Structures are given as C-alpha cells and as structure tokens.
Amino acid sequence: MDNIINLSKVSKIYGTAVKTQVLYDVDLAIKPKSFNGIIGASGSGKSTLLNIVGTLDRPTFGEVEINGIRTDQMKKNDLAKLRNETIGFIFQFHYLLPEFTAFENVLMPHFIKGQKFDKRMNDRAHELMELVGLSKVKNNLAGNMSGGQQQRTAIARALINNPRIILADEPTGNLDSETTEVIYDLLRDINKKLETTFVIITHDRRIAEKTDRIIEIKDGRIYNDFSRI
Amino acid sequence: MKLAFRIALRFLSSNKGQTFLITLGIAIGISVQIFIGSLIEGLQISLLDTTIGRSSHITIAASEKNEPFNDYEAVLNQLSNQVEKMTPTLTGGAFIKTDDKTNQILLRGFDLASADQIYRFSEAVLEGGRLPAPGTNEVLMGVTLSEDYNIEIGDALKILSPAGQLTEIKVVGFFDLEVAAINASWVVSGLDLSRTVFDFDENQVTALESQIEEPFDSDLIATQMQTDVNREDLRFDDWKAQNEALLSGLSGQSTSSLMIQVFVVISVVLGIASVLAISVLQKSRQIGILKAMGINDRTSSLVFLFQGFLLGILGGLLGILFGLGLLVVFSKFALNPDGTPVVPIFINYRFMMLSGLIAVVSSTFASIIPALKSRKLSPIEVIKNG
C-alpha cells in the first residue's frame, strides 16, 4: 500500500543571521489508516515535523509528499486548499474561533471549502457533535465552554471535511487525565470507524503506548521507530 | 466571499464596544463634513440670492449706451424657449417735481407681470400700496425716495423728461427692495407710461432683462443668445462680468470649505485604518487558525475589507443623521434678532448621499492596509507563538 505521508531527507533551519537547525535529514513514511504517536523532549523538533507534514511550515531542504502530491514547492493558496480537504488539525490550545458557536466552529472547514450548507451537512455536523458528546452545548460560543468541550469541538471540526489525515499536537496537553483517556479512546474509535490516518504528538508515554507506531524524535532526528503493525 | 462577509460581520458584532466607537468616529467626521458643506452652501445660496436674486442675470441692450433698440418683441419671442424669466424695460433718467423742488430719479418702465418674476415687486410693496395698473399713469416709488421728499400714497406729481416733457403721475405704493441705491432712486411704472415720458416708439425698449436657472452659466448662455439673435446693434451683458469681486469671494469660500472637508475625511480614514490595523493584531489568532484550516489569502484579506465597508455604511448612515441633526439645531438656535436663521440651511440630498458614499469608499480604502496585513499573516506564526 502507498504511504499517505512521505518525508524524504527533510531538514529545517530557522533564522538567517543566527542559524538554528531543528530537523536533520528526516525520512518518514506513514501508512494510510494507521494511528501514529510522536514522542520526544521539548525542543526535539517534533512540532516542527508535524507542522511540515501539515504544510503549515516548509522544509529548508528535502521533499514532502501528502496523499501522493509533492507539497514543499506548492503555492500558498494551493496548500490552503490541500489542508482544507485532506488534513484535519487538532492543536493543544484548541484554537477555536471565540466569535462563533461550537456548531459553527465545527462547520468552518466546510464553509471554507465553499460548498453549500444543506440538510446532509447539517446532519453530519450534528452526528459528529454527538460522536464527540457535545450535542448539548453546540450553540454555546466557543469561549463559553470547558477545556474538554473545546477540545472535543476541535476534534469534530477536524473531521467535518472527511480528511484522510488528522494531525494532533498534544491534543490533551492541558486536560486532566480522565478527560485525556476519554479523548484518546475517541480518537482511536474514529480511526477505526472512519479509517482516518492519525499522527499525534504526545508527552504521555502511557498514551503513546496505545498507538500502532511510536516514533521518537531526539535532537531533530528519528531516534526510535517502533511499530506494532 | 460570502464566508468573508460572514466572518467580518461576526468579528464586528462580537466586539460591539469597539465597533460602536469606530462607527461613532466615522459618523462624527461625516456629520462635520455634511454640516460644514451645507453651511457654506447655504451661505453662498443666500449671498447669491441677496446679491443677484432681484436683478437681471443677462441684460440685452442697445450697443450704444442709453439708447433704445427696435423690434424687441422679435428678440423676446426668439429667446422665450431659452430663458424662463425675461422682461422688457424702458428705463431712463428723469426728474420729479415736488412743490418747488426738482429731483433726479430713474424711471423704470416695466411690463409689470413679467418683471414681477424677477424683481418680486408684489412682495416688496409696503403696506397700503399696490402695483400700478397697466396703461395708466400710476407708479411705485422707492421707500427712501418717498421719505426724502415727503411723498405719500395717492400724491399726484409731475415727471420731467430730459427732453423737457412734463407728464403727470400718481403714486400708488412704495417698495423696499433692500438695496439703498434702488430704494432712493427708482420710480417704477408700466411700459406705456415710460414710453410716453421718454417719447419712444411702440416697438422700442432700452433693455430686455432676464433671469436664468443656473446663474453661474450666465456668461455661456449670454454668448449663446448673442449667436442666436445675431444682431449687431445689441450687446449682451451678464452679471458675472460685472461682479468679479463677489465671484472670487465665493470661489475662495468654496475652496476653503472643500479643504476643511478633505482634511476631515483624511482624519476619518487615518482613524479607521489605525483601529482596523490594531484589530488585525487582535484577530491574528483567528486569522491564523482560519488559514491553517484552509482559508485562502484573498478571503482572509476580504474579511478586513468587508469590515471597513460595513463600518463605512454604518458610520455613513449615522453621520448623515448626525449631520441633519446638527443642521436642524443650528437653524433653530443660531437666529438673527428677527427670528430668521443666521445662515439659512439648504438641505442638499445629493451632497448628503455623496458624503455617505465618501464614508463607505474611504473606510473601505482605509481597510486596505489591514487587509494586506491579514493576507501576509502566516498560520505558523500563530501556531508557534500561541
């Protein structure tokens, strides 16, 4: 089976006057429908790696292929379209739009896609909110919800356009351990039901151990790569 | 486009205090612009009305000074389509004899029906008087003239032409045209009486006087008339040629009013631009996350252009209301001792619409820099820096 994410010899250097190299010739291939964890110490380069995979950042050297398309030389607006249709993001700090309700936040990637909002979409948004257990607060403004509710809204939002890949950067970083457990079970569930590929950064080894594959990053290089499947 | 509009609307409505303040800023700027513009316009209209409202804009007279010209009716008929108000007049210097004194006056014979449209004698006649009946020896007299020589309504006087001919006249009223020189020298009669006094022929007048819709076009229209009539024995004088000082005063006033308005609009534009620029910073997190979700650069800049546009519409409408309010208050409270407004206000709806349009255009224009900032914003900066 072809890889859905393919990184070859990816390096990232920040700064012009003072240069800081964050990634060194990273080769990484992710299989479709897999559930992957990335672990590593702070400053090891794991977030940079995820941002490059998510096309939010560009590699200084190397090639990036998402869903069979080279992305490292694509134009900004083409990248935006690719992100909208292929990738769902879940960030540590939720990054919801506080001016919109939970329901509107969930639908935002669909609105960005520029397609009409019909009954089918309305049903889908409701289903997703039910899936993440948010039916009761869907009309709350994003700012008026608890951390766990916001994170679940972000998960439903990441799923709305049926992306093939979901990238999550410490999605439970600021949640208590009980909620963390619930959220991971939810992500795992989605992975099985919708066959979405997951790449998740986590600090929590216990969580990482629940994934199909653990990739450990150290000093900008892949230090360990352990796969259960 | 629809999404950008929706996000813009939500950004504005979620921050009501800030939106209200910017709208108020635009509204005050536009209302000041409307107020100053209308005030100056009112001032000019009233000044113009006082100066040339009761005088001829274009006067057709014989090329040779103080001489009558023939066939005036042909000219009158020919120009009746071009000019709404035109009246023939037979005017000349004469003397009136009161008791043992002889005083110089200006006898102005008019076709009173058409002359009344220009000079509004019927409004200017003082209490107890009336307009002279056509075909009689009745006259109206300037109020100062009557006071100077103790003349009363009903008095019969004798008028002496330069040629030495004496004609009896009867005073039927006094007028006040609010110009001292006229009030002190004019005696107004029908054409027939004037013709008798000066011994002119039936088809002769000394001038055709006229008023036009657009007084500022008088020079062009006068030239056009001259071409159309094509008579070498006539000259066509327009009021502008004789009032250059007034014209330069009016034009100076217009320029300074325009300058004030331009600077007010510039300050409004700068105000909106700076507030919207700050709002891009406030909303950079949202723009960053929208970009991460796939919003393109065009839509992200449209969000701010729409905000400027919407603020312009709101501010423009509110500004027009404030401006009207200011004008009403000014015309109610800034009064002359006789109760009339110091400056009569003319509400020009086209000017107000234009000001509203200026508000919309300038605030959209002011949002260009914030829109470009939003366009340049990279999602990674927001993701990395929180």
mmCIF file of N, CA and C in Angstrom, chain B residues 60-72 89-92 194-195 198-208 231 233-235:
data_model
loop_
_atom_site.group_PDB
_atom_site.id
_atom_site.type_symbol
_atom_site.label_atom_id
_atom_site.label_comp_id
_atom_site.label_asym_id
_atom_site.label_seq_id
_atom_site.Cartn_x
_atom_site.Cartn_y
_atom_site.Cartn_z
ATOM 1 N N ILE B 60 -30.003 92.463 -22.185
ATOM 2 C CA ILE B 60 -29.778 92.748 -23.608
ATOM 3 C C ILE B 60 -30.136 94.218 -23.833
ATOM 4 N N ALA B 61 -29.164 94.985 -24.303
ATOM 5 C CA ALA B 61 -29.413 96.424 -24.500
ATOM 6 C C ALA B 61 -28.799 96.844 -25.832
ATOM 7 N N ALA B 62 -29.122 98.082 -26.223
ATOM 8 C CA ALA B 62 -28.554 98.587 -27.471
ATOM 9 C C ALA B 62 -27.046 98.785 -27.293
ATOM 10 N N SER B 63 -26.310 98.561 -28.379
ATOM 11 C CA SER B 63 -24.850 98.710 -28.284
ATOM 12 C C SER B 63 -24.493 100.120 -27.858
ATOM 13 N N GLU B 64 -25.258 101.053 -28.348
ATOM 14 C CA GLU B 64 -24.992 102.449 -27.988
ATOM 15 C C GLU B 64 -25.668 102.753 -26.657
ATOM 16 N N LYS B 65 -24.893 103.245 -25.730
ATOM 17 C CA LYS B 65 -25.393 103.416 -24.369
ATOM 18 C C LYS B 65 -26.570 104.397 -24.295
ATOM 19 N N ASN B 66 -27.513 104.067 -23.404
ATOM 20 C CA ASN B 66 -28.677 104.920 -23.125
ATOM 21 C C ASN B 66 -29.601 105.136 -24.322
ATOM 22 N N GLU B 67 -29.454 104.313 -25.324
ATOM 23 C CA GLU B 67 -30.349 104.420 -26.480
ATOM 24 C C GLU B 67 -31.288 103.230 -26.492
ATOM 25 N N PRO B 68 -32.515 103.404 -26.967
ATOM 26 C CA PRO B 68 -33.411 102.253 -27.078
ATOM 27 C C PRO B 68 -33.084 101.433 -28.328
ATOM 28 N N PHE B 69 -33.624 100.221 -28.388
ATOM 29 C CA PHE B 69 -33.478 99.453 -29.629
ATOM 30 C C PHE B 69 -34.852 99.005 -30.119
ATOM 31 N N ASN B 70 -34.928 98.693 -31.424
ATOM 32 C CA ASN B 70 -36.212 98.382 -32.058
ATOM 33 C C ASN B 70 -36.503 96.879 -32.065
ATOM 34 N N ASP B 71 -37.725 96.568 -32.364
ATOM 35 C CA ASP B 71 -38.154 95.175 -32.563
ATOM 36 C C ASP B 71 -37.811 94.264 -31.397
ATOM 37 N N TYR B 72 -38.045 94.756 -30.200
ATOM 38 C CA TYR B 72 -37.690 93.933 -29.031
ATOM 39 C C TYR B 72 -38.530 92.668 -28.946
ATOM 40 N N THR B 89 -37.872 96.414 -20.643
ATOM 41 C CA THR B 89 -37.901 97.602 -19.775
ATOM 42 C C THR B 89 -37.515 98.855 -20.572
ATOM 43 N N LEU B 90 -38.171 99.919 -20.191
ATOM 44 C CA LEU B 90 -37.851 101.229 -20.781
ATOM 45 C C LEU B 90 -37.395 102.097 -19.641
ATOM 46 N N THR B 91 -36.100 102.316 -19.574
ATOM 47 C CA THR B 91 -35.534 102.977 -18.403
ATOM 48 C C THR B 91 -34.802 104.250 -18.821
ATOM 49 N N GLY B 92 -34.929 105.251 -17.995
ATOM 50 C CA GLY B 92 -34.188 106.470 -18.299
ATOM 51 C C GLY B 92 -34.170 107.397 -17.103
ATOM 52 N N SER B 194 -43.789 104.978 -19.247
ATOM 53 C CA SER B 194 -42.390 105.288 -19.526
ATOM 54 C C SER B 194 -42.211 105.702 -20.994
ATOM 55 N N ARG B 195 -42.961 104.999 -21.858
ATOM 56 C CA ARG B 195 -42.872 105.314 -23.288
ATOM 57 C C ARG B 195 -43.364 106.743 -23.561
ATOM 58 N N PHE B 198 -40.671 109.281 -22.172
ATOM 59 C CA PHE B 198 -39.447 109.421 -22.977
ATOM 60 C C PHE B 198 -39.700 109.564 -24.467
ATOM 61 N N ASP B 199 -40.981 109.469 -24.834
ATOM 62 C CA ASP B 199 -41.364 109.642 -26.228
ATOM 63 C C ASP B 199 -40.691 108.619 -27.148
ATOM 64 N N PHE B 200 -40.805 107.338 -26.757
ATOM 65 C CA PHE B 200 -40.257 106.265 -27.592
ATOM 66 C C PHE B 200 -41.351 105.652 -28.433
ATOM 67 N N ASP B 201 -40.922 104.889 -29.481
ATOM 68 C CA ASP B 201 -41.897 104.221 -30.346
ATOM 69 C C ASP B 201 -42.441 102.972 -29.672
ATOM 70 N N GLU B 202 -43.499 102.451 -30.247
ATOM 71 C CA GLU B 202 -44.195 101.279 -29.706
ATOM 72 C C GLU B 202 -43.283 100.039 -29.626
ATOM 73 N N ASN B 203 -42.396 99.858 -30.614
ATOM 74 C CA ASN B 203 -41.584 98.627 -30.656
ATOM 75 C C ASN B 203 -40.195 98.829 -30.045
ATOM 76 N N GLN B 204 -40.048 99.898 -29.253
ATOM 77 C CA GLN B 204 -38.722 100.199 -28.689
ATOM 78 C C GLN B 204 -38.680 99.943 -27.181
ATOM 79 N N VAL B 205 -37.577 99.364 -26.713
ATOM 80 C CA VAL B 205 -37.292 99.322 -25.273
ATOM 81 C C VAL B 205 -35.813 99.640 -25.088
ATOM 82 N N THR B 206 -35.412 99.946 -23.853
ATOM 83 C CA THR B 206 -33.978 100.187 -23.629
ATOM 84 C C THR B 206 -33.243 98.901 -23.284
ATOM 85 N N ALA B 207 -33.978 97.901 -22.749
ATOM 86 C CA ALA B 207 -33.295 96.634 -22.420
ATOM 87 C C ALA B 207 -34.299 95.502 -22.273
ATOM 88 N N LEU B 208 -33.767 94.273 -22.441
ATOM 89 C CA LEU B 208 -34.518 93.070 -22.060
ATOM 90 C C LEU B 208 -33.739 92.475 -20.893
ATOM 91 N N ARG B 231 -27.671 90.066 -33.772
ATOM 92 C CA ARG B 231 -27.950 91.460 -34.160
ATOM 93 C C ARG B 231 -26.818 92.334 -33.678
ATOM 94 N N ASP B 233 -26.656 95.486 -33.430
ATOM 95 C CA ASP B 233 -26.999 96.687 -32.663
ATOM 96 C C ASP B 233 -27.275 96.366 -31.189
ATOM 97 N N LEU B 234 -27.095 95.096 -30.804
ATOM 98 C CA LEU B 234 -27.379 94.725 -29.412
ATOM 99 C C LEU B 234 -26.121 94.243 -28.700
ATOM 100 N N ARG B 235 -26.086 94.492 -27.392
ATOM 101 C CA ARG B 235 -24.998 93.897 -26.601
ATOM 102 C C ARG B 235 -25.632 93.049 -25.487
#
